[in-house]
Amino acid sequence: MPAPSDAKDNTPLWAGDLFGETHLAPATVAPPAKWRQLMPGIAISAIVSAAGAWFSDHYGMPIILMGLILGLAMQFVSADPRTSPGLEFVGRTCLRWGIVLLGFQVTLSEIGALGLGPFLALLVVMSAAILAALVGARMAGQGLAIGILAGGATAICGASAALALYGVVGRERVSQAQFTLTLVVVSVASALAMTIYPELARVAHFDARQAGFLTGAAIHDVAQSIGGGYAVSNAAGAAATVVKLTRVALLGPLVALAAVVIQRFDSRGDDVSPWKALALPPFILAFLALVVGHSLIAVPAVISANALLLSKGLLLLAVTATAMRTRTDLILQLGWNSVLPVLAATATSFLVAFAFALWVIQ
C-alpha cells in the first residue's frame, strides 16, 4: 500500500516522522513578534545615524544635516518591506520622545530672566518669520500647511519644530518629499547662519547682549544657535542660550495655534470642533509638563545633560528614518519654488532680529 503523500510535492506525510508528530505542526509559520518586525528598520536607522554622528564629529558638519543626507542616500532600503515597520516606529516614536526630553532644557525662570522688552521683540521676530513663510508659500503656489511648517520650523527650533508640526499638519497636506526638503533647507540655512551671523555681529560692534539676541533669535537649530553666540563670546553665548530656550518653550503654544489655523482654513472637509482642534498632542503636553516640572524642581545638571544627549540621539534617528522613507526623485521634481517659504522666513527673521539688536536691545 503506497504511503499517503502531499499533493503538492508528492512527499510521504510520515517520511522522516519517527514519532508520528508531523500532523501536529501548524500549516503556516506564525508571524514574528512585534519587536522582531521592528528590528530591521531600527537597526538600519541606528547604523546610518551612527555614521552621520561620526561624520559630524570628524568634519564639523551639523549632525541633523548629516543624518538627512545619509538617510536620503540610503533611501533604497525602504523598498524592502521588512524595514517599513521599524522605520515608521523610529520616525514617529523616537521623534516624540526626543521632543519631550527637550523639556529638561528650559525653565520658566530662564524665560523670565529674558525681560519683557526682549521677550516682546522675540515674539515679533518669530511672528515675522511665520508671516514671511506664509507669503513665500503663497507666492510659490503652495498651500497654507507648507507655510506653517516652514515658518514654525524657522521660528522655533529648526528640524525639531518641523517634526512636531508635521504631526499636526498631516501627510495629506504636505507630502513626504516636501517635508524632507523642508528639513534639509532648514538645516542648511541654520548651518550657514551659525557661520555668518557671529561675524556680522562683530562687524556691527554688537555687545554681548545684542550678539546673543541676534544668534538666539535668528538661528534655527538649538545647538547651532547657542554655538553661534559662544563664537562671539562667553557672555554672548549665555545670552543666546536664554533667548533660544525661550523659543523652544513656545513650541507647545505654536503647535496648538497651528492646529486651530489648519482646522479653520484648511480642514479638508473634516468636521472638528475648535476645542478639539485646540487639543495638543500628548507628546507636546508631556514636553510642557517637563518644562513646568523642571521649573519647580531642581534637576541635577548631569540629568539635564544626559537628557539633552538622548534627545539629540532620538531626533537624529527620527530625521534619518524620515529621509530613508522619502523618494529622492520626488524631491527633485518639486522645483526651486519649494524652498521659497524657508528662505523667506530665514531672511526675514535675520533682518528683524538684527534691527532689534541694533536699535532696541541695549
Short mmCIF file of C-alpha atoms in Angstrom, two decimals:
data_model
loop_
_atom_site.label_atom_id
_atom_site.label_comp_id
_atom_site.label_asym_id
_atom_site.label_seq_id
_atom_site.Cartn_x
_atom_site.Cartn_y
_atom_site.Cartn_z
CA MET A 1 0.00 0.00 0.00
CA PRO A 2 1.55 3.33 -1.01
CA ALA A 3 2.26 5.88 1.66
CA PRO A 4 -0.09 8.87 1.84
CA SER A 5 1.50 11.88 0.25
CA ASP A 6 1.24 15.68 0.00
CA ALA A 7 -0.43 16.58 -3.29
CA LYS A 8 1.97 19.47 -3.90
CA ASP A 9 5.34 17.73 -3.79
CA ASN A 10 4.35 14.02 -3.60
CA THR A 11 6.30 13.66 -0.31
CA PRO A 12 5.00 10.98 2.11
CA LEU A 13 3.42 12.69 5.10
CA TRP A 14 5.13 10.30 7.52
CA ALA A 15 8.53 10.41 5.82
CA GLY A 16 11.11 11.26 8.49
CA ASP A 17 8.39 11.40 11.13
CA LEU A 18 9.75 8.89 13.63
CA PHE A 19 7.28 9.81 16.38
CA GLY A 20 4.18 10.46 14.31
CA GLU A 21 4.05 14.19 15.17
CA THR A 22 4.18 15.79 11.71
CA HIS A 23 0.43 16.22 11.56
CA LEU A 24 0.59 18.32 14.72
CA ALA A 25 2.74 21.05 13.09
CA PRO A 26 0.90 24.26 12.08
CA ALA A 27 0.13 24.64 8.43
CA THR A 28 1.67 28.13 8.28
CA VAL A 29 4.56 29.73 10.11
CA ALA A 30 3.42 32.12 12.84
CA PRO A 31 4.31 35.76 12.22
CA PRO A 32 7.29 37.06 14.19
CA ALA A 33 6.79 39.02 17.36
CA LYS A 34 6.28 42.78 17.02
CA TRP A 35 9.76 43.66 18.18
CA ARG A 36 11.22 41.33 15.57
CA GLN A 37 9.23 43.12 12.89
CA LEU A 38 10.66 46.44 14.08
CA MET A 39 14.28 45.37 14.38
CA PRO A 40 15.37 45.61 10.70
CA GLY A 41 14.18 49.22 10.39
CA ILE A 42 15.51 50.20 13.82
CA ALA A 43 18.88 48.61 13.11
CA ILE A 44 19.40 50.33 9.76
CA SER A 45 18.30 53.67 11.25
CA ALA A 46 20.79 53.27 14.09
CA ILE A 47 23.64 52.36 11.73
CA VAL A 48 23.02 55.28 9.39
CA SER A 49 22.55 57.67 12.32
CA ALA A 50 25.82 56.50 13.87
CA ALA A 51 27.56 57.14 10.57
CA GLY A 52 26.05 60.64 10.47
CA ALA A 53 27.27 61.30 14.02
CA TRP A 54 30.76 60.13 13.06
CA PHE A 55 30.89 62.43 10.02
CA SER A 56 29.57 65.31 12.12
CA ASP A 57 32.20 64.76 14.81
CA HIS A 58 35.12 64.40 12.40
CA TYR A 59 34.24 67.01 9.80
CA GLY A 60 32.28 69.58 11.79
CA MET A 61 29.03 69.23 9.85
CA PRO A 62 25.67 69.71 11.61
CA ILE A 63 24.60 66.31 12.88
CA ILE A 64 20.96 66.62 11.77
CA LEU A 65 22.05 67.63 8.27
CA MET A 66 24.38 64.63 8.06
CA GLY A 67 21.56 62.33 9.16
CA LEU A 68 19.32 63.75 6.44
CA ILE A 69 21.95 63.44 3.71
CA LEU A 70 22.94 59.88 4.59
CA GLY A 71 19.30 58.92 5.03
CA LEU A 72 18.46 60.16 1.55
CA ALA A 73 21.47 58.26 0.17
CA MET A 74 20.14 55.08 1.82
CA GLN A 75 16.59 55.59 0.59
CA PHE A 76 16.70 52.29 -1.32
CA VAL A 77 16.49 50.27 1.91
CA SER A 78 12.88 51.37 2.38
CA ALA A 79 11.99 49.36 -0.72
CA ASP A 80 12.45 46.23 1.40
CA PRO A 81 9.11 45.67 3.19
CA ARG A 82 10.94 44.22 6.19
CA THR A 83 12.27 47.68 7.08
CA SER A 84 8.94 49.53 6.88
CA PRO A 85 7.58 48.83 10.41
CA GLY A 86 10.87 49.80 12.06
CA LEU A 87 11.35 52.97 10.03
CA GLU A 88 7.79 54.01 10.81
CA PHE A 89 8.37 53.34 14.51
CA VAL A 90 11.61 55.32 14.61
CA GLY A 91 10.20 58.23 12.63
CA ARG A 92 7.21 58.53 14.94
CA THR A 93 8.09 57.28 18.43
CA CYS A 94 11.71 58.45 18.60
CA LEU A 95 10.61 61.86 17.36
CA ARG A 96 8.03 62.24 20.12
CA TRP A 97 10.34 61.19 22.93
CA GLY A 98 13.12 63.38 21.55
CA ILE A 99 10.86 66.43 21.71
CA VAL A 100 9.57 65.51 25.19
CA LEU A 101 13.13 65.37 26.54
CA LEU A 102 13.78 68.91 25.31
CA GLY A 103 11.63 69.96 28.27
CA PHE A 104 14.65 69.35 30.54
CA GLN A 105 16.50 72.20 28.83
CA VAL A 106 14.33 75.19 29.75
CA THR A 107 12.71 76.64 32.87
CA LEU A 108 10.16 79.38 33.37
CA SER A 109 12.69 81.36 35.41
CA GLU A 110 15.04 81.43 32.43
CA ILE A 111 12.23 82.82 30.29
CA GLY A 112 11.51 85.45 32.95
CA ALA A 113 15.18 86.41 33.05
CA LEU A 114 14.94 87.47 29.41
CA GLY A 115 12.94 90.56 30.35
CA LEU A 116 9.70 91.92 28.95
CA GLY A 117 11.24 94.06 26.19
CA PRO A 118 13.46 91.35 24.67
CA PHE A 119 10.63 88.82 25.05
CA LEU A 120 8.22 91.00 23.08
CA ALA A 121 10.95 91.62 20.50
CA LEU A 122 11.45 87.87 20.20
CA LEU A 123 7.72 87.36 19.62
CA VAL A 124 7.87 89.93 16.81
CA VAL A 125 10.83 88.12 15.21
CA MET A 126 9.03 84.78 15.36
CA SER A 127 5.76 86.23 14.05
CA ALA A 128 7.58 87.92 11.18
CA ALA A 129 9.27 84.64 10.22
CA ILE A 130 5.96 82.77 10.16
CA LEU A 131 4.26 85.54 8.17
CA ALA A 132 7.12 85.59 5.65
CA ALA A 133 6.86 81.82 5.21
CA LEU A 134 3.13 82.09 4.58
CA VAL A 135 3.71 84.82 1.98
CA GLY A 136 6.50 82.77 0.40
CA ALA A 137 4.26 79.72 0.19
CA ARG A 138 1.52 81.81 -1.42
CA MET A 139 3.97 83.23 -3.98
CA ALA A 140 5.22 79.73 -4.76
CA GLY A 141 1.68 78.46 -5.30
CA GLN A 142 1.82 76.22 -2.23
CA GLY A 143 -0.72 75.62 0.49
CA LEU A 144 -1.18 77.09 3.93
CA ALA A 145 0.17 73.96 5.60
CA ILE A 146 3.57 74.28 3.94
CA GLY A 147 3.83 77.91 5.04
CA ILE A 148 3.02 76.95 8.63
CA LEU A 149 5.54 74.10 8.55
CA ALA A 150 8.36 76.26 7.16
CA GLY A 151 7.55 79.27 9.32
CA GLY A 152 7.23 77.26 12.52
CA ALA A 153 10.48 75.39 11.90
CA THR A 154 12.28 78.70 11.34
CA ALA A 155 10.64 80.48 14.26
CA ILE A 156 11.16 77.81 16.94
CA CYS A 157 13.97 75.28 16.71
CA GLY A 158 14.52 74.04 13.17
CA ALA A 159 14.10 70.35 12.41
CA SER A 160 12.68 69.52 15.86
CA ALA A 161 9.82 72.00 15.43
CA ALA A 162 9.23 70.85 11.85
CA LEU A 163 8.87 67.27 13.05
CA ALA A 164 6.42 68.32 15.77
CA LEU A 165 4.36 70.47 13.40
CA TYR A 166 4.23 67.73 10.78
CA GLY A 167 2.21 65.65 13.21
CA VAL A 168 -0.42 68.40 13.29
CA VAL A 169 -0.30 69.43 9.64
CA GLY A 170 -0.66 65.86 8.40
CA ARG A 171 0.68 63.91 5.44
CA GLU A 172 -2.44 64.61 3.42
CA ARG A 173 -1.48 68.31 3.27
CA VAL A 174 2.32 68.12 2.98
CA SER A 175 3.96 65.29 1.05
CA GLN A 176 6.83 63.29 2.50
CA ALA A 177 9.12 64.71 -0.19
CA GLN A 178 8.17 68.32 0.61
CA PHE A 179 8.61 67.70 4.31
CA THR A 180 12.08 66.19 3.87
CA LEU A 181 13.11 69.04 1.58
CA THR A 182 11.98 71.50 4.26
CA LEU A 183 14.12 69.68 6.82
CA VAL A 184 17.15 69.81 4.54
CA VAL A 185 16.78 73.51 3.70
CA VAL A 186 16.18 74.47 7.34
CA SER A 187 19.29 72.53 8.41
CA VAL A 188 21.47 74.06 5.69
CA ALA A 189 20.20 77.58 6.44
CA SER A 190 20.89 77.08 10.14
CA ALA A 191 24.43 75.86 9.47
CA LEU A 192 25.17 78.86 7.25
CA ALA A 193 23.67 81.24 9.80
CA MET A 194 25.87 79.84 12.57
CA THR A 195 28.90 80.72 10.43
CA ILE A 196 27.77 84.13 9.16
CA TYR A 197 25.77 85.78 11.94
CA PRO A 198 28.56 85.91 14.58
CA GLU A 199 30.80 87.66 12.05
CA LEU A 200 28.06 90.17 11.24
CA ALA A 201 27.64 90.82 14.97
CA ARG A 202 31.33 91.66 15.21
CA VAL A 203 31.18 93.93 12.18
CA ALA A 204 28.22 95.78 13.72
CA HIS A 205 30.16 96.08 17.02
CA PHE A 206 27.38 94.41 19.00
CA ASP A 207 27.92 93.91 22.70
CA ALA A 208 27.34 90.52 24.30
CA ARG A 209 23.62 91.06 24.86
CA GLN A 210 23.00 92.27 21.31
CA ALA A 211 25.01 89.44 19.74
CA GLY A 212 23.28 86.91 21.99
CA PHE A 213 19.86 88.18 20.92
CA LEU A 214 20.76 88.05 17.23
CA THR A 215 22.11 84.49 17.30
CA GLY A 216 19.50 83.25 19.76
CA ALA A 217 16.56 84.74 17.85
CA ALA A 218 17.57 84.19 14.22
CA ILE A 219 19.41 80.83 14.05
CA HIS A 220 17.11 77.82 13.78
CA ASP A 221 18.76 74.80 15.42
CA VAL A 222 19.27 74.87 19.20
CA ALA A 223 22.90 73.77 19.26
CA GLN A 224 23.89 76.00 16.35
CA SER A 225 22.07 78.99 17.80
CA ILE A 226 23.84 78.69 21.14
CA GLY A 227 27.12 77.83 19.43
CA GLY A 228 26.83 80.96 17.30
CA GLY A 229 26.55 83.03 20.47
CA TYR A 230 29.59 81.41 22.05
CA ALA A 231 31.50 82.05 18.82
CA VAL A 232 31.25 85.76 19.71
CA SER A 233 31.98 85.49 23.45
CA ASN A 234 31.02 83.51 26.54
CA ALA A 235 28.66 86.28 27.64
CA ALA A 236 27.01 86.34 24.23
CA GLY A 237 26.63 82.57 24.37
CA ALA A 238 24.91 82.77 27.73
CA ALA A 239 22.52 85.43 26.37
CA ALA A 240 21.85 83.37 23.22
CA THR A 241 21.04 80.34 25.39
CA VAL A 242 18.28 82.20 27.24
CA VAL A 243 16.80 83.60 24.03
CA LYS A 244 16.90 80.27 22.21
CA LEU A 245 15.43 78.25 25.06
CA THR A 246 12.60 80.77 25.29
CA ARG A 247 11.84 79.98 21.64
CA VAL A 248 11.90 76.26 22.43
CA ALA A 249 9.43 76.76 25.30
CA LEU A 250 6.98 78.34 22.83
CA LEU A 251 6.82 75.13 20.77
CA GLY A 252 3.68 73.94 22.57
CA PRO A 253 1.65 77.13 22.05
CA LEU A 254 2.74 77.26 18.40
CA VAL A 255 1.61 73.67 17.76
CA ALA A 256 -1.75 74.45 19.35
CA LEU A 257 -2.14 77.60 17.24
CA ALA A 258 -1.15 75.71 14.09
CA ALA A 259 -3.80 73.06 14.82
CA VAL A 260 -6.50 75.72 15.13
CA VAL A 261 -5.43 77.57 11.98
CA ILE A 262 -5.25 74.36 9.95
CA GLN A 263 -8.69 73.32 11.14
CA ARG A 264 -10.15 76.76 10.43
CA PHE A 265 -8.69 77.40 7.00
CA ASP A 266 -7.58 74.01 5.61
CA SER A 267 -9.84 71.42 7.24
CA ARG A 268 -10.21 69.29 4.10
CA GLY A 269 -13.85 68.72 4.95
CA ASP A 270 -13.25 67.46 8.49
CA ASP A 271 -15.97 68.50 10.93
CA VAL A 272 -13.98 69.07 14.12
CA SER A 273 -14.91 71.48 16.90
CA PRO A 274 -12.48 74.33 17.67
CA TRP A 275 -11.90 72.92 21.17
CA LYS A 276 -10.92 69.55 19.78
CA ALA A 277 -8.61 71.22 17.26
CA LEU A 278 -7.02 73.13 20.14
CA ALA A 279 -6.15 69.89 21.95
CA LEU A 280 -2.39 69.36 21.94
CA PRO A 281 -0.80 66.02 21.01
CA PRO A 282 0.18 64.01 24.10
CA PHE A 283 3.91 64.38 23.46
CA ILE A 284 3.59 68.20 23.39
CA LEU A 285 1.66 68.07 26.67
CA ALA A 286 4.44 65.91 28.11
CA PHE A 287 7.02 68.44 26.88
CA LEU A 288 5.17 71.30 28.60
CA ALA A 289 4.78 69.21 31.77
CA LEU A 290 8.54 68.66 31.87
CA VAL A 291 9.16 72.39 31.40
CA VAL A 292 6.88 73.17 34.37
CA GLY A 293 8.28 70.32 36.45
CA HIS A 294 11.85 71.35 35.69
CA SER A 295 10.94 74.89 36.73
CA LEU A 296 9.53 73.79 40.09
CA ILE A 297 12.01 71.05 40.98
CA ALA A 298 15.76 71.44 40.68
CA VAL A 299 17.14 68.78 38.37
CA PRO A 300 20.82 67.78 38.69
CA ALA A 301 22.96 69.07 35.85
CA VAL A 302 24.02 65.54 34.92
CA ILE A 303 20.38 64.58 34.28
CA SER A 304 19.78 67.61 32.07
CA ALA A 305 22.98 66.94 30.14
CA ASN A 306 22.14 63.27 29.56
CA ALA A 307 18.56 64.16 28.64
CA LEU A 308 19.88 66.59 26.01
CA LEU A 309 22.23 63.94 24.63
CA LEU A 310 19.42 61.38 24.47
CA SER A 311 17.08 63.91 22.87
CA LYS A 312 19.63 64.67 20.15
CA GLY A 313 20.11 60.96 19.51
CA LEU A 314 16.39 60.28 19.23
CA LEU A 315 15.80 63.24 16.93
CA LEU A 316 18.74 62.15 14.78
CA LEU A 317 17.18 58.69 14.47
CA ALA A 318 13.84 60.26 13.55
CA VAL A 319 15.15 62.52 10.79
CA THR A 320 17.34 59.73 9.40
CA ALA A 321 14.38 57.34 9.22
CA THR A 322 12.24 60.08 7.65
CA ALA A 323 14.86 60.69 4.97
CA MET A 324 15.19 56.98 4.22
CA ARG A 325 11.44 56.78 3.64
CA THR A 326 11.49 59.67 1.14
CA ARG A 327 11.84 59.15 -2.59
CA THR A 328 14.65 61.37 -3.85
CA ASP A 329 13.16 61.53 -7.34
CA LEU A 330 10.07 63.22 -5.91
CA ILE A 331 12.24 65.80 -4.14
CA LEU A 332 13.97 66.64 -7.41
CA GLN A 333 10.60 67.16 -9.07
CA LEU A 334 9.49 69.78 -6.54
CA GLY A 335 11.43 72.66 -8.11
CA TRP A 336 13.16 75.73 -6.67
CA ASN A 337 9.93 77.37 -5.52
CA SER A 338 9.51 74.63 -2.91
CA VAL A 339 12.33 76.14 -0.85
CA LEU A 340 10.97 79.70 -1.04
CA PRO A 341 8.98 79.58 2.25
CA VAL A 342 12.03 78.58 4.31
CA LEU A 343 14.29 81.09 2.57
CA ALA A 344 11.76 83.90 3.07
CA ALA A 345 11.34 83.04 6.74
CA THR A 346 15.10 82.79 7.30
CA ALA A 347 15.86 86.13 5.66
CA THR A 348 13.03 87.88 7.48
CA SER A 349 13.93 86.52 10.90
CA PHE A 350 17.52 87.70 10.44
CA LEU A 351 16.56 91.20 9.28
CA VAL A 352 14.04 91.74 12.08
CA ALA A 353 16.34 90.27 14.76
CA PHE A 354 19.26 92.37 13.51
CA ALA A 355 17.12 95.52 13.62
CA PHE A 356 16.01 94.81 17.19
CA ALA A 357 19.58 94.03 18.26
CA LEU A 358 20.81 97.24 16.67
CA TRP A 359 18.20 99.72 17.91
CA VAL A 360 16.30 98.13 20.82
CA ILE A 361 18.44 95.61 22.72
CA GLN A 362 20.84 97.51 24.97
#
